[in-house]
N, CA and C of each residue as an Amber inpcrd file, in Angstrom:
protein
   387
  87.2610000 -13.6050000 -22.4770000  85.3850000 -13.0890000 -22.2970000
  85.8500000 -11.6100000 -21.9480000  84.7450000 -11.0920000 -22.3930000
  84.3920000  -9.4490000 -23.4560000  83.3850000  -9.4120000 -22.9570000
  82.5380000  -8.2660000 -21.9890000  81.4920000  -7.2770000 -21.5410000
  81.7230000  -6.4070000 -22.6180000  80.6420000  -6.5310000 -24.1380000
  80.1310000  -4.4320000 -24.4820000  79.7340000  -3.3210000 -24.3680000
  79.6590000  -2.5170000 -23.8470000  78.7650000  -1.3090000 -23.0930000
  78.8420000  -0.1830000 -24.6500000  77.7000000   0.0850000 -24.8650000
  77.7830000   1.1970000 -26.0690000  76.5790000   1.9420000 -26.0050000
  77.2350000   2.8400000 -25.6590000  76.3450000   4.1480000 -25.4830000
  76.4210000   5.0340000 -27.1630000  74.8470000   5.3480000 -27.4940000
  74.2460000   6.0920000 -28.3250000  73.5160000   7.4240000 -28.2360000
  73.2730000   8.2410000 -29.3680000  71.7430000   8.6130000 -29.1720000
  71.4540000   8.0600000 -30.4790000  70.0640000   7.6380000 -29.1250000
  68.5990000   6.4930000 -29.5810000  68.1800000   6.4940000 -30.8410000
  67.8480000   7.6870000 -30.8860000  67.9750000   8.2270000 -32.5540000
  68.1770000   7.0110000 -33.8590000  69.7460000   7.7920000 -33.8360000
  70.8920000   6.9430000 -34.4210000  71.3830000   5.5360000 -33.8330000
  70.8740000   5.1130000 -32.5280000  71.5950000   4.0300000 -32.1050000
  70.8780000   3.3350000 -32.6060000  69.2630000   3.0420000 -32.4900000
  68.6590000   2.0380000 -32.2900000  68.4420000   1.6760000 -33.4480000
  67.8170000   2.4910000 -34.8190000  68.3840000   1.6540000 -35.9030000
  69.5070000   0.9510000 -36.9750000  70.7840000   0.6960000 -36.1180000
  71.9790000   0.4800000 -37.0070000  72.5050000  -0.4280000 -35.0580000
  71.8760000  -0.4600000 -34.3570000  71.9670000  -2.3000000 -33.2510000
  72.5050000  -3.5910000 -34.0780000  71.8020000  -4.0320000 -34.7690000
  72.2500000  -5.0870000 -35.0890000  73.2860000  -4.6220000 -35.7110000
  73.5350000  -4.3030000 -36.8640000  75.1400000  -4.4820000 -37.6470000
  75.9930000  -3.9320000 -36.5690000  76.1410000  -2.7510000 -36.0350000
  76.9410000  -2.7470000 -35.2170000  77.6840000  -3.4570000 -34.5020000
  76.9800000  -4.2760000 -33.7320000  77.0020000  -5.2830000 -32.5820000
  77.0500000  -6.7470000 -33.8900000  77.2930000  -6.8010000 -34.4550000
  77.9740000  -7.6040000 -35.4950000  79.5080000  -7.3590000 -35.9610000
  79.9720000  -6.0450000 -36.4330000  80.5900000  -5.3640000 -36.5770000
  81.6070000  -5.6510000 -35.8490000  81.5480000  -5.6090000 -34.8180000
  82.1350000  -5.0940000 -33.2830000  82.6250000  -6.7890000 -32.9680000
  81.4820000  -7.3150000 -33.0260000  82.0450000  -8.3080000 -32.8620000
  82.9170000 -10.0490000 -33.6490000  83.2240000  -9.1530000 -35.2380000
  84.2340000  -9.8840000 -35.8270000  84.8920000  -8.9600000 -35.9090000
  85.0060000  -7.3600000 -35.3290000  86.7200000  -7.4030000 -34.6220000
  86.9620000  -8.0530000 -33.7410000  86.1840000  -8.6440000 -32.5160000
  86.8200000  -8.8570000 -31.5810000  87.5440000  -9.8600000 -31.7590000
  87.0870000 -11.0520000 -32.9070000  87.5980000 -12.3460000 -33.5800000
  88.6480000 -11.8360000 -33.9740000  88.9300000 -11.1280000 -34.8160000
  90.0250000 -11.0330000 -35.9380000  90.4900000 -10.3380000 -35.0680000
  91.1600000  -9.6920000 -34.0700000  91.3530000  -8.5020000 -33.3800000
  92.4420000  -9.8200000 -32.2040000  91.0780000 -10.3010000 -31.5640000
  91.6580000 -10.9230000 -30.7710000  90.9170000 -12.7740000 -29.7850000
  90.4210000 -13.3460000 -31.5950000  90.4620000 -14.8500000 -31.8480000
  89.2270000 -14.9330000 -30.7620000  88.4290000 -13.7970000 -30.3610000
  86.9330000 -13.6350000 -29.8430000  86.7030000 -15.6470000 -30.5030000
  85.6990000 -16.3060000 -29.8100000  85.2410000 -17.6620000 -30.8410000
  83.9320000 -16.9120000 -31.3420000  83.7800000 -17.3380000 -32.1010000
  82.7410000 -16.6670000 -32.8810000  80.9100000 -16.2560000 -31.8950000
  80.8820000 -17.2780000 -31.4380000  79.4710000 -17.3330000 -30.0980000
  79.7780000 -16.9730000 -29.0870000  80.9360000 -16.1450000 -29.1810000
  81.1040000 -15.5150000 -27.6170000  80.8130000 -14.0500000 -27.9950000
  79.0990000 -13.7200000 -28.3010000  78.7810000 -12.2200000 -28.2030000
  78.0500000 -11.4840000 -26.8340000  78.2800000 -10.7400000 -26.1730000
  78.3390000 -10.0190000 -25.2490000  78.6700000  -8.5870000 -25.2890000
  77.1920000  -8.1540000 -25.7600000  77.1440000  -7.2990000 -25.9770000
  75.4330000  -6.0210000 -25.1300000  75.7530000  -4.1930000 -24.9180000
  74.5660000  -4.2250000 -24.1920000  74.6980000  -2.9460000 -24.5090000
  73.5270000  -2.5400000 -25.1830000  73.2320000  -0.7350000 -26.2280000
  72.3070000   0.1070000 -25.1020000  72.9950000   1.2170000 -24.9440000
  71.9730000   1.6970000 -24.1810000  72.4160000   3.4220000 -24.7660000
  70.9950000   2.8580000 -25.8090000  70.2110000   4.1520000 -26.1680000
  69.9880000   5.4100000 -24.9920000  70.0740000   6.4100000 -25.8890000
  69.7380000   7.6210000 -24.8990000  69.0830000   8.9320000 -25.5830000
  68.6090000   9.8530000 -24.5240000  67.7940000  10.6650000 -24.8460000
  69.5110000  11.5610000 -25.4980000  68.7500000  12.4110000 -26.4290000
  69.9260000  13.8630000 -26.3600000  70.0280000  14.4970000 -25.9880000
  69.2030000  15.2430000 -24.9320000  69.4420000  15.7360000 -23.7580000
  69.9560000  15.1050000 -22.3890000  70.2600000  13.8040000 -22.4880000
  71.3280000  12.9780000 -21.4760000  72.4210000  12.2160000 -22.0730000
  72.5270000  13.0900000 -23.0660000  74.1320000  12.2100000 -23.8170000
  75.0930000  13.7290000 -24.6070000  75.5490000  14.1270000 -23.2610000
  76.8270000  15.5340000 -23.8710000  77.4190000  14.8210000 -24.4520000
  78.1050000  16.1380000 -25.4850000  79.3960000  15.5950000 -26.1600000
  80.1150000  16.5300000 -26.1090000  81.0030000  16.4440000 -27.3560000
  82.7130000  17.4190000 -27.1450000  81.8550000  18.2780000 -28.7470000
  81.9520000  19.3350000 -28.4450000  81.6520000  19.5260000 -29.9930000
  83.3040000  19.4470000 -31.2310000  82.5280000  19.6770000 -31.9480000
  82.6790000  18.4510000 -32.8350000  82.4030000  16.9650000 -33.4510000
  81.3770000  16.9310000 -32.9950000  81.0400000  15.3480000 -32.6790000
  79.1080000  15.4300000 -32.9720000  78.8740000  14.8600000 -34.1170000
  77.5640000  14.6990000 -34.2490000  76.6920000  13.6970000 -33.8540000
  75.2430000  13.6280000 -34.0370000  74.6740000  12.4760000 -33.1490000
  74.7240000  11.2570000 -33.4250000  75.6180000  10.7570000 -34.6860000
  76.3830000   9.9980000 -34.4900000  77.5330000   9.6230000 -33.5440000
  77.6850000  10.2550000 -32.5920000  78.0200000   9.9230000 -31.7510000
  78.5250000   8.4390000 -30.4360000  79.6230000   7.8200000 -30.9370000
  79.0870000   6.8080000 -30.0780000  80.5100000   5.7860000 -29.2860000
  80.0840000   6.0610000 -27.7890000  80.5420000   5.2870000 -27.1620000
  80.7530000   3.7200000 -26.8890000  82.0970000   3.0760000 -26.9340000
  82.3840000   1.6860000 -27.0200000  83.2210000   1.3920000 -25.7700000
  82.5820000   0.8510000 -24.5130000  83.4010000   0.1690000 -24.2790000
  83.5590000  -1.7800000 -23.3640000  84.5470000  -1.6540000 -23.6670000
  85.2050000  -3.0330000 -23.7150000  85.9840000  -3.0720000 -22.4950000
  85.4410000  -4.4050000 -21.7940000  85.7670000  -5.2230000 -20.2100000
  86.3570000  -5.8030000 -20.7190000  87.0590000  -6.5910000 -20.2240000
  87.9650000  -8.2470000 -20.9250000  89.1840000  -8.8250000 -19.7370000
  89.3990000  -9.8370000 -19.9390000  90.8590000 -10.4180000 -19.1940000
  91.6100000 -10.3960000 -19.7020000  92.3760000  -9.3240000 -17.8750000
  93.7470000  -9.1700000 -19.4710000  94.4770000  -9.8470000 -19.7290000
  95.5680000  -9.3490000 -20.5630000  96.4510000 -10.4650000 -20.4540000
  96.7990000 -10.1740000 -22.2270000  95.8780000  -8.4520000 -22.9520000
  96.6110000  -8.5200000 -24.4840000  97.3510000  -8.0050000 -23.9500000
  98.1630000  -8.7260000 -25.2180000  99.5660000  -7.6170000 -25.7040000
  98.4740000  -5.8420000 -26.5040000  99.1670000  -5.0070000 -26.2790000
  99.7870000  -3.4500000 -26.6500000  98.9610000  -3.9680000 -28.1000000
  99.9550000  -4.2520000 -28.6800000  99.7030000  -4.4620000 -30.0770000
  98.6640000  -4.9450000 -30.4150000  97.5090000  -5.9740000 -29.9550000
  96.7870000  -6.9590000 -29.9820000  95.4100000  -5.9700000 -29.8300000
  95.8370000  -5.2460000 -28.5340000  94.3570000  -3.7640000 -28.9490000
  94.2770000  -2.6850000 -29.0720000  95.9870000  -2.1190000 -29.8440000
  95.7180000  -1.1050000 -30.8400000  95.3910000  -1.8010000 -31.8020000
  95.3650000  -3.0670000 -32.1650000  95.1690000  -2.9190000 -33.5980000
  92.9980000  -3.6280000 -33.6150000  92.7560000  -4.1370000 -32.6690000
  91.4820000  -4.1140000 -32.1840000  90.9490000  -2.0260000 -32.1320000
  91.7380000  -1.7770000 -31.5040000  91.2960000  -0.2010000 -32.0980000
  90.9310000   0.2710000 -32.7720000  91.9360000  -0.3690000 -34.2400000
  92.4560000   0.8050000 -35.7270000  91.4060000   0.2480000 -36.4590000
  90.7960000  -1.7920000 -36.0970000  90.0170000  -2.1330000 -37.0570000
  88.6170000  -1.7200000 -36.3640000  88.3490000  -1.5890000 -35.5190000
  87.2530000  -1.0310000 -34.7140000  86.7550000   0.4620000 -35.8670000
  87.9900000   1.4220000 -35.5150000  87.4000000   2.2520000 -36.3640000
  86.7550000   2.6990000 -37.9610000  87.9240000   1.4890000 -38.8440000
  87.8520000   1.4920000 -39.9700000  86.2660000   0.8890000 -40.3930000
  86.0100000  -0.4860000 -39.5630000  84.8450000  -1.3440000 -40.1790000
  84.0680000  -0.2290000 -39.7160000  84.3790000   0.2820000 -38.4650000
  82.2960000   1.6040000 -38.1010000  82.6860000   2.2940000 -39.5300000
  83.3090000   2.9110000 -39.5440000  83.1730000   3.1500000 -40.9310000
  82.5870000   3.1640000 -42.0890000  83.7430000   2.2480000 -42.4240000
  83.4480000   1.8030000 -43.3640000  81.7770000   0.9820000 -43.9830000
  81.7280000   0.3170000 -43.3250000  79.9460000  -0.5090000 -42.4320000
  78.6680000   0.3990000 -42.2940000  78.7690000   1.1430000 -41.6250000
  78.2870000   1.6540000 -41.3750000  78.2140000   3.5530000 -41.2540000
  79.1810000   4.1980000 -42.3490000  79.4060000   5.4060000 -41.8850000
  79.5830000   6.5760000 -40.7640000  80.0460000   6.0370000 -39.8680000
  80.3120000   6.7730000 -39.1670000  81.6380000   6.9470000 -38.4430000
  81.9060000   8.1380000 -38.8480000  83.5130000   8.7050000 -38.6770000
  83.8130000   7.9480000 -37.5960000  85.3480000   8.1160000 -37.7900000
  86.0970000   8.1010000 -36.7930000  85.8520000   8.8770000 -35.3640000
  85.7450000  10.4760000 -36.1760000  85.8090000  11.3160000 -35.0360000
  85.1090000  11.3600000 -34.3590000  83.4580000  10.5750000 -34.6610000
  82.2530000  10.2040000 -33.4620000  82.4290000   9.1170000 -32.8770000
  83.8200000   8.4100000 -33.0260000  83.6510000   7.2860000 -32.1420000
  85.1910000   7.4170000 -30.6060000  84.1540000   6.0810000 -29.2270000
  85.7420000   6.7630000 -28.7270000  84.9020000   5.7770000 -27.9390000
  86.4680000   4.6460000 -28.0880000  86.5010000   3.0500000 -27.6600000
  87.2660000   3.2230000 -26.0550000  86.8790000   2.4890000 -25.0490000
  87.9400000   2.1630000 -23.8370000  87.6920000   0.9410000 -23.7910000
  89.2790000   0.3500000 -23.4530000  89.6570000  -1.2840000 -22.7790000
  89.3790000  -1.0750000 -21.2030000  89.1240000  -1.8880000 -20.7290000
  88.8250000  -2.0450000 -19.2610000  89.1310000  -3.6360000 -19.5060000
  90.4270000  -3.5900000 -18.4890000  91.0580000  -4.6920000 -18.5070000
  90.8730000  -5.3400000 -16.8240000  90.7470000  -6.2190000 -16.7210000
  90.4750000  -6.8400000 -15.6850000  90.9590000  -8.2930000 -15.2470000
  91.8670000  -8.5250000 -14.7010000  92.1590000 -10.1710000 -14.0320000
  90.8050000 -10.5470000 -13.7660000  91.1520000 -12.2480000 -13.6690000
  90.4770000 -13.2720000 -14.2060000  89.4230000 -13.4750000 -13.0660000
  90.5640000 -13.1850000 -11.7530000  89.9550000 -13.5840000 -10.6970000
  88.4470000 -12.5840000 -10.1930000  88.7680000 -11.5000000 -10.7650000
  87.5190000 -10.1490000 -10.8870000  86.2550000 -10.4280000 -11.4360000
  85.8840000 -11.2600000 -11.9790000  85.6230000 -12.2020000 -12.4330000
  84.3580000 -13.4700000 -12.0060000  83.5290000 -13.4810000 -12.0900000
  81.7510000 -14.1580000 -11.4200000  80.9810000 -14.6560000 -13.0430000
  81.3940000 -16.2710000 -13.3130000  81.0140000 -16.5300000 -14.5980000
  79.9000000 -17.8680000 -14.3060000  78.9180000 -18.2400000 -14.8000000
  78.3970000 -19.2850000 -14.8460000  78.4210000 -19.8300000 -13.2490000
  79.0300000 -19.0890000 -12.0750000  79.0180000 -19.9920000 -10.6820000
  80.4500000 -19.6740000 -11.0190000  80.9540000 -19.8540000 -10.7920000
  82.4250000 -19.8670000 -10.7760000  82.9800000 -18.0880000 -11.0820000
  84.2340000 -18.4700000 -10.2420000  85.1210000 -17.2070000 -10.5840000
  86.0080000 -17.8760000 -12.0940000  86.4980000 -15.9220000 -12.4990000
  87.3470000 -16.0800000 -14.2000000  88.3930000 -17.1140000 -14.2520000
  89.0710000 -17.2300000 -12.9580000  90.4890000 -18.0000000 -12.7930000
  90.1170000 -19.1110000 -12.9200000  88.8640000 -19.8590000 -12.3010000
  88.9380000 -21.3670000 -12.6720000  87.6160000 -21.6120000 -13.5150000
  88.0440000 -21.1290000 -15.2690000  86.5170000 -21.2290000 -15.8890000
  87.6700000 -22.2710000 -16.7260000  87.5730000 -22.5330000 -17.6120000
  88.1740000 -24.1660000 -18.8440000  87.2700000 -22.9370000 -20.5610000
  89.0960000 -22.4890000 -20.7330000  88.3830000 -21.6290000 -21.9530000
  88.7750000 -21.6160000 -23.0330000  87.7200000 -21.7770000 -24.2550000
  88.1050000 -22.4030000 -25.6200000  88.4490000 -21.3490000 -26.6680000
  89.3620000 -20.5150000 -26.5150000  89.8630000 -19.3860000 -27.1250000
  91.7690000 -19.1160000 -26.3390000  92.3010000 -18.6630000 -26.2040000
  93.6590000 -18.4410000 -25.9680000  93.1240000 -16.3680000 -25.7430000
  94.0680000 -15.8400000 -24.3420000  94.0380000 -14.4100000 -23.4990000
  94.9350000 -14.2310000 -23.7860000  96.3190000 -14.8760000 -23.4820000
  97.7880000 -14.1150000 -23.8530000  97.7950000 -14.1470000 -25.4570000
  97.6030000 -13.1590000 -25.7310000  97.9530000 -13.0280000 -27.3620000
  98.5070000 -11.9450000 -27.7210000
């Protein structure tokens, strides 16, 4: 299970939302074996005056927060981050300097999904990879 939040300046983020969502999801499928039909993305387009970022970043600065069940190896998570940088740069021309990615992992029992606790769900994909 994964929930993804994407933050950016709305003038830059809104026109690319669909493509960025597809890029992120394809990376989740490739690196973590997510099912192709499991896409849960939330976009937070922000006014420039509400989105502060460090010098050296441009208005393309984008923050990606990934919440998911714990269980993936360090190598799998590193692979995900690396291919996100690569694919976002190659497909959307956003420099890795303008991308920040954070992965939050929580135990399955901390999730409530479709009326069940996460550790009571039957998944059609592996978490421990």
